[in-house]
Coordinates of C-alpha atoms in Angstrom, one line a residue:
Chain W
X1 CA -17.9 -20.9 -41.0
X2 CA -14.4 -19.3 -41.0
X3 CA -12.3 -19.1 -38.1
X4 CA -11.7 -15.3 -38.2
X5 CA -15.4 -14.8 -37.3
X6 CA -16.0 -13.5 -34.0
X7 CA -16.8 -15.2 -30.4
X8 CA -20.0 -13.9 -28.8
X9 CA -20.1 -13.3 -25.7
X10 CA -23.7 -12.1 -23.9
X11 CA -24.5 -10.7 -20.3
X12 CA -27.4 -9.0 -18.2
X13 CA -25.1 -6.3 -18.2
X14 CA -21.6 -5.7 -17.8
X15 CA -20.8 -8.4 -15.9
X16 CA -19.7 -10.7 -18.9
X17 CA -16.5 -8.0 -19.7
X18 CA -15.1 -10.0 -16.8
X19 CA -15.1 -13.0 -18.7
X20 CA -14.1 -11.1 -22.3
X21 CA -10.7 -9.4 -20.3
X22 CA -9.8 -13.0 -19.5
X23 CA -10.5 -13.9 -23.3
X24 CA -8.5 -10.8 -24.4
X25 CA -5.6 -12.1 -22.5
X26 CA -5.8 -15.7 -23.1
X27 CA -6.9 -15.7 -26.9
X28 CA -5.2 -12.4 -28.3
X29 CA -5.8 -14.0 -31.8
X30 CA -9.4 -13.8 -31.7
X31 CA -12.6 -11.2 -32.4
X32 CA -15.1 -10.6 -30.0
X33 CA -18.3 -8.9 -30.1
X34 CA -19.9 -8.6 -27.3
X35 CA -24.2 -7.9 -26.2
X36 CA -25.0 -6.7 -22.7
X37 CA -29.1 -6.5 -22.0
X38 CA -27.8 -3.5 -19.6
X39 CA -31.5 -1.8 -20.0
X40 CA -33.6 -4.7 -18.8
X41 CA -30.8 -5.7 -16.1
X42 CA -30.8 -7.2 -13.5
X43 CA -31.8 -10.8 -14.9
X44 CA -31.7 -12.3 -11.1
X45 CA -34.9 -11.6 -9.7
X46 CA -36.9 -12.6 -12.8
X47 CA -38.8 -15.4 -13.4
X48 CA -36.8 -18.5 -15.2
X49 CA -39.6 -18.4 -18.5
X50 CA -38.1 -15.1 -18.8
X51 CA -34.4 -14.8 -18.6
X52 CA -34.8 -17.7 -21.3
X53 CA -36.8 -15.3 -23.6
X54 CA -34.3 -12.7 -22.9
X55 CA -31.2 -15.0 -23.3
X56 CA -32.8 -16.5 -26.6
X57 CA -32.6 -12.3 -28.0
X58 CA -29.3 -11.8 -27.2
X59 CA -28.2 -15.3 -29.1
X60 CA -30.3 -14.6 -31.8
X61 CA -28.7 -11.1 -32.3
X62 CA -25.0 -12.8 -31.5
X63 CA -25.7 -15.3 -34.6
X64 CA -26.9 -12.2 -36.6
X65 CA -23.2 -11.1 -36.3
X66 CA -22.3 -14.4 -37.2
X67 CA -20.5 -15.6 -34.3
X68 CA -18.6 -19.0 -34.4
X69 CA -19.1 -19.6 -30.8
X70 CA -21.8 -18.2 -28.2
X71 CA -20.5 -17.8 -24.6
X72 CA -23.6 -17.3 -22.2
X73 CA -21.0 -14.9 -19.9
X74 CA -23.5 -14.6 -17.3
X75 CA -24.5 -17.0 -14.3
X76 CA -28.0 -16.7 -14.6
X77 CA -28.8 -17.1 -18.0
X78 CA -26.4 -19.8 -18.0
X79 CA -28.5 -21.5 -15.3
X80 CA -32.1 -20.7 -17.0
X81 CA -31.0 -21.3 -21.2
X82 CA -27.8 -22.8 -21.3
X83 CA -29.0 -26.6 -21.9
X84 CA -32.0 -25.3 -24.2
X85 CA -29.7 -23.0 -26.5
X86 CA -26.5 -25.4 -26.8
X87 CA -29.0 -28.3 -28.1
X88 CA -30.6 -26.0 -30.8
X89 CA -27.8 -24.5 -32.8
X90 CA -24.7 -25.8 -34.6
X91 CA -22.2 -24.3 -33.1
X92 CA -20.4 -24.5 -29.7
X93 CA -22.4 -22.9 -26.7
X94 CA -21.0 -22.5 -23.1
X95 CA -21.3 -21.3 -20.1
X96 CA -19.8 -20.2 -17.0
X97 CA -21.3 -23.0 -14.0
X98 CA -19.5 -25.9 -15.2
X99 CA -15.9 -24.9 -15.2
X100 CA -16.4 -22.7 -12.4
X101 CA -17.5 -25.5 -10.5
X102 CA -14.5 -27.7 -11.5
X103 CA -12.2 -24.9 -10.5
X104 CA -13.5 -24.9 -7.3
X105 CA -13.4 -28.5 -6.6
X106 CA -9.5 -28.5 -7.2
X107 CA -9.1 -25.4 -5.2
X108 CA -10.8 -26.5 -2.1
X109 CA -9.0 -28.4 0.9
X110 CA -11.2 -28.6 3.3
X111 CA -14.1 -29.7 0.9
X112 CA -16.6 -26.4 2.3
X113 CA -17.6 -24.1 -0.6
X114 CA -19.1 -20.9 -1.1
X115 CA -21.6 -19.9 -3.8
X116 CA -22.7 -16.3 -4.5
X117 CA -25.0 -15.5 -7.2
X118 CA -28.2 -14.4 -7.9
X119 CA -31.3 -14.9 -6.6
X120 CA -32.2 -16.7 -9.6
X121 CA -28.7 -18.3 -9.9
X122 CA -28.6 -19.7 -6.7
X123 CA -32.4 -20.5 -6.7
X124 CA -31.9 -22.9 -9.8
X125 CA -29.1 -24.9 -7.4
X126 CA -27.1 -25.4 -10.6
X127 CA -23.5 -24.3 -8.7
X128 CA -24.6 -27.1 -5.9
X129 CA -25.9 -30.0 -8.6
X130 CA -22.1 -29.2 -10.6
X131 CA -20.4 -29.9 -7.4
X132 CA -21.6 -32.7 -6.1
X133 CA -22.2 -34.4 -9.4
X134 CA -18.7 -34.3 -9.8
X135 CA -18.1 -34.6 -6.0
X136 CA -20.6 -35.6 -3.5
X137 CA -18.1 -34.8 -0.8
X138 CA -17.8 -31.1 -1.2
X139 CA -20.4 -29.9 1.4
X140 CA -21.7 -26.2 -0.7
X141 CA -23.1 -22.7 1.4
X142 CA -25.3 -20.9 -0.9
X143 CA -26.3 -17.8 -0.5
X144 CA -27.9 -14.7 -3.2
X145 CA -26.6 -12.0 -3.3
X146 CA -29.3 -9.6 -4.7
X147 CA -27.5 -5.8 -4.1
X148 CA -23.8 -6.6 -5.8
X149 CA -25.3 -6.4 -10.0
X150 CA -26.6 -2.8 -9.0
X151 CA -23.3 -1.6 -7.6
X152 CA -21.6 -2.7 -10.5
X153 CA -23.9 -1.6 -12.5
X154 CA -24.2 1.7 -11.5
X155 CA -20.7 2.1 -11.4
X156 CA -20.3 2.5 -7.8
X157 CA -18.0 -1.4 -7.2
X158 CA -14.9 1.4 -5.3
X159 CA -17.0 3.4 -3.0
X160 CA -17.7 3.0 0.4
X161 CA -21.3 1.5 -0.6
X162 CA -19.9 -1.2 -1.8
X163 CA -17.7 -2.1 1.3
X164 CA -20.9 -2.0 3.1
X165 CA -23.3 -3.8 1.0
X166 CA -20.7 -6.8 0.7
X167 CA -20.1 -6.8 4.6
X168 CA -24.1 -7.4 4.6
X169 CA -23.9 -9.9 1.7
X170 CA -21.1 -12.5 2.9
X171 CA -22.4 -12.3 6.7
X172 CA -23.8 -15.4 6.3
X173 CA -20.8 -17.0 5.3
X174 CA -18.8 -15.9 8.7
X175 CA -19.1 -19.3 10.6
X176 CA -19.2 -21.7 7.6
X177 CA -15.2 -22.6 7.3
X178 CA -15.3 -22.4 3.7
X179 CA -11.8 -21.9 2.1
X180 CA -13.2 -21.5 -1.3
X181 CA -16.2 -19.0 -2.5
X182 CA -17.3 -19.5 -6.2
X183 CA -18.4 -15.8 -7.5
X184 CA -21.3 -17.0 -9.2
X185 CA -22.1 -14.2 -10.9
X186 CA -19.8 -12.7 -13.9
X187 CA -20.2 -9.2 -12.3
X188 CA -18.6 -9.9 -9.0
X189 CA -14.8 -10.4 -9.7
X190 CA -15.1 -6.7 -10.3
X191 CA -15.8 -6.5 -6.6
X192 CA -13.2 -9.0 -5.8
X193 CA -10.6 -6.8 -3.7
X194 CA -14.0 -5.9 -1.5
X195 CA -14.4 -9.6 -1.1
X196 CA -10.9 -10.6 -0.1
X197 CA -10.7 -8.2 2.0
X198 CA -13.4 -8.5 4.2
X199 CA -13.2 -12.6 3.3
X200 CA -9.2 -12.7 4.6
X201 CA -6.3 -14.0 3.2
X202 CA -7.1 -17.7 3.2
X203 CA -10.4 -18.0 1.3
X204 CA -9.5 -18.8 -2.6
X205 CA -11.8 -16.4 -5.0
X206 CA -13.3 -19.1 -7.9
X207 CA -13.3 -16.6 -11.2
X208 CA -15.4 -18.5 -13.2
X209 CA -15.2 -16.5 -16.1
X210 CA -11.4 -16.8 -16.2
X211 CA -12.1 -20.4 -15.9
X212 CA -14.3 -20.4 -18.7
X213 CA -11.8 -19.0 -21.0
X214 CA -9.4 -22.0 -20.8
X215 CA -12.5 -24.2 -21.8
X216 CA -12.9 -21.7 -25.3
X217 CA -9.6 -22.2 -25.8
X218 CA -9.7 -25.4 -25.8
X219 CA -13.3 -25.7 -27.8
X220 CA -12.3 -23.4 -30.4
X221 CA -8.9 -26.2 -30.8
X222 CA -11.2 -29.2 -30.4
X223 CA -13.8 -27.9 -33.5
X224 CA -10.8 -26.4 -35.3
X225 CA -12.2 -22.9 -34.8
X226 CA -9.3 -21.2 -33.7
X227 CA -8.1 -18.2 -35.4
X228 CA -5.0 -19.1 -36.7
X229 CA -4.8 -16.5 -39.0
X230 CA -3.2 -13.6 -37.0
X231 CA -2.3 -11.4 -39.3
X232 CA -5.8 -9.9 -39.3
X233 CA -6.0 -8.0 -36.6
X234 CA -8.4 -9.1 -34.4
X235 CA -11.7 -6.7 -34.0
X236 CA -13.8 -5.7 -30.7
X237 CA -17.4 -4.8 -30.9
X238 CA -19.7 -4.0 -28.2
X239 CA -23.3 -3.7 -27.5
X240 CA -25.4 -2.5 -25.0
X241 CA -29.2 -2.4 -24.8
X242 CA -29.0 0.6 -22.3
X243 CA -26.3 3.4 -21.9
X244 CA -23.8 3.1 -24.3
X245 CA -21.7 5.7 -22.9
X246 CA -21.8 4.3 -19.1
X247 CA -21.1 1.3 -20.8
X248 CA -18.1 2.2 -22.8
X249 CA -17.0 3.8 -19.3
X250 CA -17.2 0.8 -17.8
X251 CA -15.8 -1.3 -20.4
X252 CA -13.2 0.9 -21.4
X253 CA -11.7 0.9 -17.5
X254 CA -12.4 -2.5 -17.1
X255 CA -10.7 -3.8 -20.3
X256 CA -8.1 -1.0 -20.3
X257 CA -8.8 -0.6 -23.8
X258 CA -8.7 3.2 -24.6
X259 CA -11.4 4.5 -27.8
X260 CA -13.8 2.1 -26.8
X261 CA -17.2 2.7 -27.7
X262 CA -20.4 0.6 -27.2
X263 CA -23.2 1.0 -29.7
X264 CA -27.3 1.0 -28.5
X265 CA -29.2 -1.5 -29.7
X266 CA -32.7 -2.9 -29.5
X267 CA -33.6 -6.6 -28.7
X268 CA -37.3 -6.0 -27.9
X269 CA -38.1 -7.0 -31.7
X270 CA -35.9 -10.2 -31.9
X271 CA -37.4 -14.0 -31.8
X272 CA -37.4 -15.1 -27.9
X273 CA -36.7 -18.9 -28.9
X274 CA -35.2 -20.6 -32.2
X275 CA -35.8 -19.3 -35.0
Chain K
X1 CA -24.7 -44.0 -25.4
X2 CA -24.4 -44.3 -21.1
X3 CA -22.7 -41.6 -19.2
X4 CA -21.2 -45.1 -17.3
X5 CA -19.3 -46.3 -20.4
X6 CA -15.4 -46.4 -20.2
X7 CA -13.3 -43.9 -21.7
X8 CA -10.9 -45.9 -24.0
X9 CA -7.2 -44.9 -24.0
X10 CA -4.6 -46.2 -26.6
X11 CA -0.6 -46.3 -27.0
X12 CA 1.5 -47.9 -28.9
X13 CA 2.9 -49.8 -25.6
X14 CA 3.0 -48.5 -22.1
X15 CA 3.3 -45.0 -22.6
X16 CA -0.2 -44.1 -22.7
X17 CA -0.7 -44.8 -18.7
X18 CA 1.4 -41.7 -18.0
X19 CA -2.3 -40.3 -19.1
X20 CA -4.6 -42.9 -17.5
X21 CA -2.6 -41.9 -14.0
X22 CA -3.6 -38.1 -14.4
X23 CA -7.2 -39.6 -15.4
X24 CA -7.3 -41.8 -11.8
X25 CA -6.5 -39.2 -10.1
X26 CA -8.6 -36.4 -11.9
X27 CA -11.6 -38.2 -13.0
X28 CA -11.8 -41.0 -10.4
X29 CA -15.8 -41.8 -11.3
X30 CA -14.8 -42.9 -14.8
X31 CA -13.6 -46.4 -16.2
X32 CA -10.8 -46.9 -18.5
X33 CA -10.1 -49.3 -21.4
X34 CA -6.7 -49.0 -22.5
X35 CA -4.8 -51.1 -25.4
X36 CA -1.1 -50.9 -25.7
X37 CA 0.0 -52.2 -29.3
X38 CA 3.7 -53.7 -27.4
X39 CA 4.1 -56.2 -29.6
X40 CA 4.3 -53.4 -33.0
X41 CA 6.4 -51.1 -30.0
X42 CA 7.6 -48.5 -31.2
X43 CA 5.6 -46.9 -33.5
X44 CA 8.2 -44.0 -34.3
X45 CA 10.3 -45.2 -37.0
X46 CA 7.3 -46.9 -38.9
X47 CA 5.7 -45.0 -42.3
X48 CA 2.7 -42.7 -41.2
X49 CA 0.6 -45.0 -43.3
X50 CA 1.5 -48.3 -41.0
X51 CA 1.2 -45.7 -38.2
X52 CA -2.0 -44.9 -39.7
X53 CA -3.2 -48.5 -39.8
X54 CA -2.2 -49.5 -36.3
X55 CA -4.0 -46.5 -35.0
X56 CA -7.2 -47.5 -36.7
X57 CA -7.0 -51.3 -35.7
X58 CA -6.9 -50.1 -32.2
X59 CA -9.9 -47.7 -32.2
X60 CA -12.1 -50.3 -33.9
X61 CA -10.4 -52.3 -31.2
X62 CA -11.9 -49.8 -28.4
X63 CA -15.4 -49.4 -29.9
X64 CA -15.7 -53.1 -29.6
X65 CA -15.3 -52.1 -25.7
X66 CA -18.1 -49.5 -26.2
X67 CA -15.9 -46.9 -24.9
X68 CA -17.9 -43.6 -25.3
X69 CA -14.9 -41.2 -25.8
X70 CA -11.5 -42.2 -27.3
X71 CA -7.8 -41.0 -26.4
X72 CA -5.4 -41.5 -28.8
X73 CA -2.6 -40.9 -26.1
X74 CA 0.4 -41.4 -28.0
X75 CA 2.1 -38.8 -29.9
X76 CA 3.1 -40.6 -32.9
X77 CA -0.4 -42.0 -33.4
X78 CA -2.1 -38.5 -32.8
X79 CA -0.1 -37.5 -35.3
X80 CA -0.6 -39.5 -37.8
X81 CA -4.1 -40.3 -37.4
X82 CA -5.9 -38.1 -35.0
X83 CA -7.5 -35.3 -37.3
X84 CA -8.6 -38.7 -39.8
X85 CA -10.2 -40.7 -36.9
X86 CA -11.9 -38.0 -35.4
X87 CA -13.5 -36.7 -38.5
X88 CA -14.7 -40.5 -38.8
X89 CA -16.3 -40.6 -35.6
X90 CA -19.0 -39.8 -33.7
X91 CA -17.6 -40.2 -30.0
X92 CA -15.2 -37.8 -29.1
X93 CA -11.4 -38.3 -29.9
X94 CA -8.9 -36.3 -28.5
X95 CA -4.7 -36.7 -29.0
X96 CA -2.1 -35.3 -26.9
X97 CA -0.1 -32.7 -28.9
X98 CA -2.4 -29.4 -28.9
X99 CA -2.6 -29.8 -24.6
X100 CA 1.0 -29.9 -24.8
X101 CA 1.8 -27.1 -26.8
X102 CA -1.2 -25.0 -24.9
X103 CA 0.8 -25.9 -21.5
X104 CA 3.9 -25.2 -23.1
X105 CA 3.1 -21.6 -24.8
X106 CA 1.9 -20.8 -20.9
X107 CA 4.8 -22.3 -19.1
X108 CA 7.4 -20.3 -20.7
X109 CA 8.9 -17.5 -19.8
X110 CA 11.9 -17.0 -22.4
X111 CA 9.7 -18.0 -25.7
X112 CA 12.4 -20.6 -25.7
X113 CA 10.6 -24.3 -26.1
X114 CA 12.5 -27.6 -26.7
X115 CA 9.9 -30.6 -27.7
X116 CA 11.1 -34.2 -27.7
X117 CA 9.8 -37.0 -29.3
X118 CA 9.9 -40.3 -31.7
X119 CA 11.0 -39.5 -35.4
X120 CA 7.5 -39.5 -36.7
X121 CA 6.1 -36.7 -34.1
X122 CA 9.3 -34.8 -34.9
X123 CA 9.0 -35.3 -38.4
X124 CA 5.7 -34.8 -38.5
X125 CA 6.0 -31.0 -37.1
X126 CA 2.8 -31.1 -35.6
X127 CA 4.3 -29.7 -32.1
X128 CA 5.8 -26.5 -33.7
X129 CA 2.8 -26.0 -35.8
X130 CA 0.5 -26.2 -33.2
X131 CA 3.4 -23.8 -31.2
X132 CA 3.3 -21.3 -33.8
X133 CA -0.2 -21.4 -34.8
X134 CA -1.3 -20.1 -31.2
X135 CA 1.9 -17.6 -30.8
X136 CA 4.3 -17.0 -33.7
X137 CA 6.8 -15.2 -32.0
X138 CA 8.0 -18.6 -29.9
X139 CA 11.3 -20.4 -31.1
X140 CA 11.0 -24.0 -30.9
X141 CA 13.9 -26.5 -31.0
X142 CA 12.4 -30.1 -31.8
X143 CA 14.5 -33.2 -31.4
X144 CA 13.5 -36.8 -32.2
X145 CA 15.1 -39.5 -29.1
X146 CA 14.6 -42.8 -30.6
X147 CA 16.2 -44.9 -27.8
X148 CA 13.8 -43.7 -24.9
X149 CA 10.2 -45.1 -26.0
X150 CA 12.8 -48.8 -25.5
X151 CA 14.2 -48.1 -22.1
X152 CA 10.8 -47.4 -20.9
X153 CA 9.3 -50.6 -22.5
X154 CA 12.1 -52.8 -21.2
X155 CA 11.2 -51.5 -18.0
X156 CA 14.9 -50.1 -17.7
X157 CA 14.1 -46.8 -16.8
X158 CA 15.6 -46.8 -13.4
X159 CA 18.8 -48.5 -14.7
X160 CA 22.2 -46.4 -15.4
X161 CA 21.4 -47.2 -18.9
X162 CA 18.4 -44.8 -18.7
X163 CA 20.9 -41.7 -17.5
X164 CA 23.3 -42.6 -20.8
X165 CA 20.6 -42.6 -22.9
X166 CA 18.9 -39.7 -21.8
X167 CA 22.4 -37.8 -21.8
X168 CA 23.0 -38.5 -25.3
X169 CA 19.5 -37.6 -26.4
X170 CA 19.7 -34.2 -24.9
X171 CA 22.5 -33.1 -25.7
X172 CA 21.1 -31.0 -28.8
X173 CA 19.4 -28.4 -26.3
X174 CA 22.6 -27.9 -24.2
X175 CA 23.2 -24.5 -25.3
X176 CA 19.8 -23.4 -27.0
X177 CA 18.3 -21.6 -23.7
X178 CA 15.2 -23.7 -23.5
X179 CA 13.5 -23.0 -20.3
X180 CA 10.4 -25.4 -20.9
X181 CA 10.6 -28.8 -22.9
X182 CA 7.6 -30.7 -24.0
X183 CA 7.7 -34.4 -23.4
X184 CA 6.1 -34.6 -26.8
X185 CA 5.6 -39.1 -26.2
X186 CA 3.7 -40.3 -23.1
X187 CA 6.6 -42.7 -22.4
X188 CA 8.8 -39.6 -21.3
X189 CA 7.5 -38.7 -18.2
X190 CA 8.2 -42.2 -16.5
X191 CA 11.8 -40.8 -17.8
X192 CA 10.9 -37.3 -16.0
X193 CA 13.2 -37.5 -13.0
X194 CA 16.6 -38.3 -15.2
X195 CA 15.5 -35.6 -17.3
X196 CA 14.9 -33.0 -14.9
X197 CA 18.7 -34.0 -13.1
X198 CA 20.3 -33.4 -16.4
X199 CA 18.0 -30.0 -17.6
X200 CA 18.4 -28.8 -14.2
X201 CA 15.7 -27.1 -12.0
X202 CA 15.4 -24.1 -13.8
X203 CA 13.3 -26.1 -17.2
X204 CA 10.4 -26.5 -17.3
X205 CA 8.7 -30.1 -18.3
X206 CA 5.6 -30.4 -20.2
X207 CA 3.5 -33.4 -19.7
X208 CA 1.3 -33.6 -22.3
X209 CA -0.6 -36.5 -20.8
X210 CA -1.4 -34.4 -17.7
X211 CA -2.6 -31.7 -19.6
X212 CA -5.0 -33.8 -21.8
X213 CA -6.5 -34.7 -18.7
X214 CA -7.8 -31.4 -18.1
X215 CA -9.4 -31.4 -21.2
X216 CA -11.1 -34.9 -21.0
X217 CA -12.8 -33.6 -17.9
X218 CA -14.2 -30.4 -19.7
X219 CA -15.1 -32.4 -22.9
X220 CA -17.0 -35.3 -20.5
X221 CA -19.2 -31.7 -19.2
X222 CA -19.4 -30.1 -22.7
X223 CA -20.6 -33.4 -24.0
X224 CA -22.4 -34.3 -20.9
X225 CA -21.0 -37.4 -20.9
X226 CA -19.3 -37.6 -17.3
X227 CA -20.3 -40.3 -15.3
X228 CA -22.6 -38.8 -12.9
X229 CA -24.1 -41.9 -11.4
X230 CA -20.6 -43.2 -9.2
X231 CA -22.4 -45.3 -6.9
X232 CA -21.6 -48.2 -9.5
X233 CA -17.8 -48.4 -8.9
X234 CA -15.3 -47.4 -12.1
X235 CA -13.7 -50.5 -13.6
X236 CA -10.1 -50.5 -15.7
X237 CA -9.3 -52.8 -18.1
X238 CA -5.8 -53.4 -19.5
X239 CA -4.9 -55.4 -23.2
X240 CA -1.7 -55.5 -24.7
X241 CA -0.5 -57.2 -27.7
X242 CA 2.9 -58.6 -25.9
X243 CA 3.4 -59.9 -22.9
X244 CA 0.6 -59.5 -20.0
X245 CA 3.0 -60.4 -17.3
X246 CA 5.4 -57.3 -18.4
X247 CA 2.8 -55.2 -19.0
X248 CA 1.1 -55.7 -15.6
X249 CA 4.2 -55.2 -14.1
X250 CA 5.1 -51.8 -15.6
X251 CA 1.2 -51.0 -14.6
X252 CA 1.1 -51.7 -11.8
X253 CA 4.3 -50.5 -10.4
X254 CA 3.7 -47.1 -12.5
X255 CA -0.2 -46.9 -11.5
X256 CA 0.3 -47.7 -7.9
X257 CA -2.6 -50.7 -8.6
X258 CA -2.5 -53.8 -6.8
X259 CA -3.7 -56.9 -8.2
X260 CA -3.7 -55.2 -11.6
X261 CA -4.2 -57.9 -14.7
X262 CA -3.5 -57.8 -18.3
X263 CA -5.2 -59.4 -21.1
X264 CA -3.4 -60.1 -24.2
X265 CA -5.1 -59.5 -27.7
X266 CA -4.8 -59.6 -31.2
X267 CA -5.6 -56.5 -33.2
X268 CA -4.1 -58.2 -36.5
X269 CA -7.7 -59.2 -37.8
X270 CA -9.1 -56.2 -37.2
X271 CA -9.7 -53.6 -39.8
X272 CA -6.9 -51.1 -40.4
X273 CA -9.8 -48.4 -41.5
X274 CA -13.3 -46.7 -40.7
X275 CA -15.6 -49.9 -40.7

């Protein structure tokens, strides 16, 4: 294990680069290659036996770039595999429920917290069972939010569909008093301005991808795993099981990194459990 | 290994409940065990290996507790002895100086970063190596302040004495530009007010304690060891090696704990290595 090696970071789609711009800011020492399942997207409605065979591929091809640390960058993997894949492999594993959750419980004052996910995110309850492990006091709106991956997806997160599909989305949320909405889903912060605006002022957006990347940083110093090594510069490499150049599009914006280009790969072949 | 077990905190005197306040406060469904070694106070001037040994007499000290994470929360001991203890064991140990020199590389503003602390953590260097590990291009001025770990322990701190000392021991960073300073020993921050009148508003203070907090609570998640179950009420326990009567006072002014009690104990016979 050397500490130059790469962080993995995996996603249904795009939705993880959220999480990787934080890590690009945050930890401008380390490598990151990246997987997004982008052709068999999105992972929400699927059944949980599933998204576990599909989030056991994408680790298995992570650790055949030899990653020194797998982040599951995507809510509902992290809610179907997380607990499975961290107890079968050696090296660290996270994922983006727990410290989302604790970021929201220090946000909140009036103890009334929103969850948007996925149907199969919010489904699993694993935002509400985080929250009120930690705090039984916090009283949590859930609600799934099945149209915002496609909009993303498709590229579409600054036109006038996606002001109207998240008016339809957060409706339910209108009379709930919440001053805090967890975006339970590593796609949405793409959508945040849509959110705060029809949201107002005074709700607090939870990132939980940005809140992740303080817990790697503080992993990769707690296994000694931190590059510290700088003067190899540090490399980006991305993969995408569907359009690699919609992807590099997306990516490229998203990450303001200019020349970036996503390579096709296929996952259909690779182990859906431990190998 | 139960998720109700104590987290066990150690210092070399009082120091260390600059931590266990941030840990009240931020993980209020956890117990605490803490030991603070007054009677060998300070630890700062003494030879790493003596440093070493303490350190080690009050872990095995803590396991005796069954404490199912450990916190060396003391600079000097962390530096002596953390990466050895931890390597030993198979709880979780954390020290103090890599939250501190995160929180420190975030705080500033200049790339100007003063760090205080006893001779050994000074001498040691583990502050600016840790600094300059993470971000090179940071300029660290380190200073060792002998006198303040004994106006704290003497319970002097609000005394006029307090303001000369603290006077003299800053002094060094009058005219280096700092515009954050790491209180690099958990005594300091029962300090923080006098420091903060002669730094002036515009510096920055670092309290590594509070920041070690943060990362107890997402170790206690990564390790799924956070007490999940808080209808049985948390429980604190305090030992010292001096005086019980001074230590409970300092407690439980600093703590804001009524009826707070302290046990006095020998760590002499215990062993001053791995058993």
């Amino acid at each position: 294990m050397s500490k130059q090696q790469a962080i993995g970071f995996m996603d249904s789609g795009v939705g993880g680069l959220t999480v990787v711009k934080e890590a690009l800011q945050q930890l401008p020492n380390e490598s990151v290659v990246y997987i997004g399942d982008t052709a068999r997207n999105p992972y929400g409605p699927r059944p949980v036996s599933q998204i576990k065979a599909y989030t056991w591929q994408m680790t298995n091809f992570l650790l055949d770039q030899g990653v020194k640390m797998i982040v599951i960058a995507c809510n509902t993997a992290t809610s179907a595999a997380l607990a499975e894949i961290k107890a079968a492999l050696p090296i660290p594993v996270i994922g983006v429920i727990l410290p989302g959750a604790r970021a929201a419980i220090k946000a909140t004052r009036n103890q009334r917290i929103g969850v948007i996910g996925t149907q199969a995110t919010i489904k699993s309850g694993a935002y509400e069972q985080a929250i009120h492990r930690k705090a039984q006091q916090m009283t949590v709106f859930s609600q799934a939010c099945p149209k915002f991956v496609s909009v993303v997806e498709s590229n579409e997160f600054r036109s006038p569909v996606a002001k109207k599909v998240v008016a339809e989305g957060l409706q339910p949320f209108a009379k709930t008093g919440i001053d805090t909405l967890v975006m339970g889903c590593t796609h949405y912060p793409i959508l945040r301005p849509v959110f705060q605006q029809w949201l107002g002022p005074d709700v607090t957006l939870i990132d939980s991808g940005a809140e992740t990347v303080s817990q790697i940083s503080m992993l990769l110093d707690y296994f000694e795993i931190a590059n510290d090594q700088p003067d190899t510069p540090p490399m980006e490499a991305f993969y995408t099981t569907g359009s690699p150049t919609m992807f590099a599009e997306i990516a490229s914006s998203w990450l303001q990194l200019k020349d970036l280009t996503a390579q096709r790969v296929d996952l259909t072949q690779l182990p859906q459990e431990k190998r």
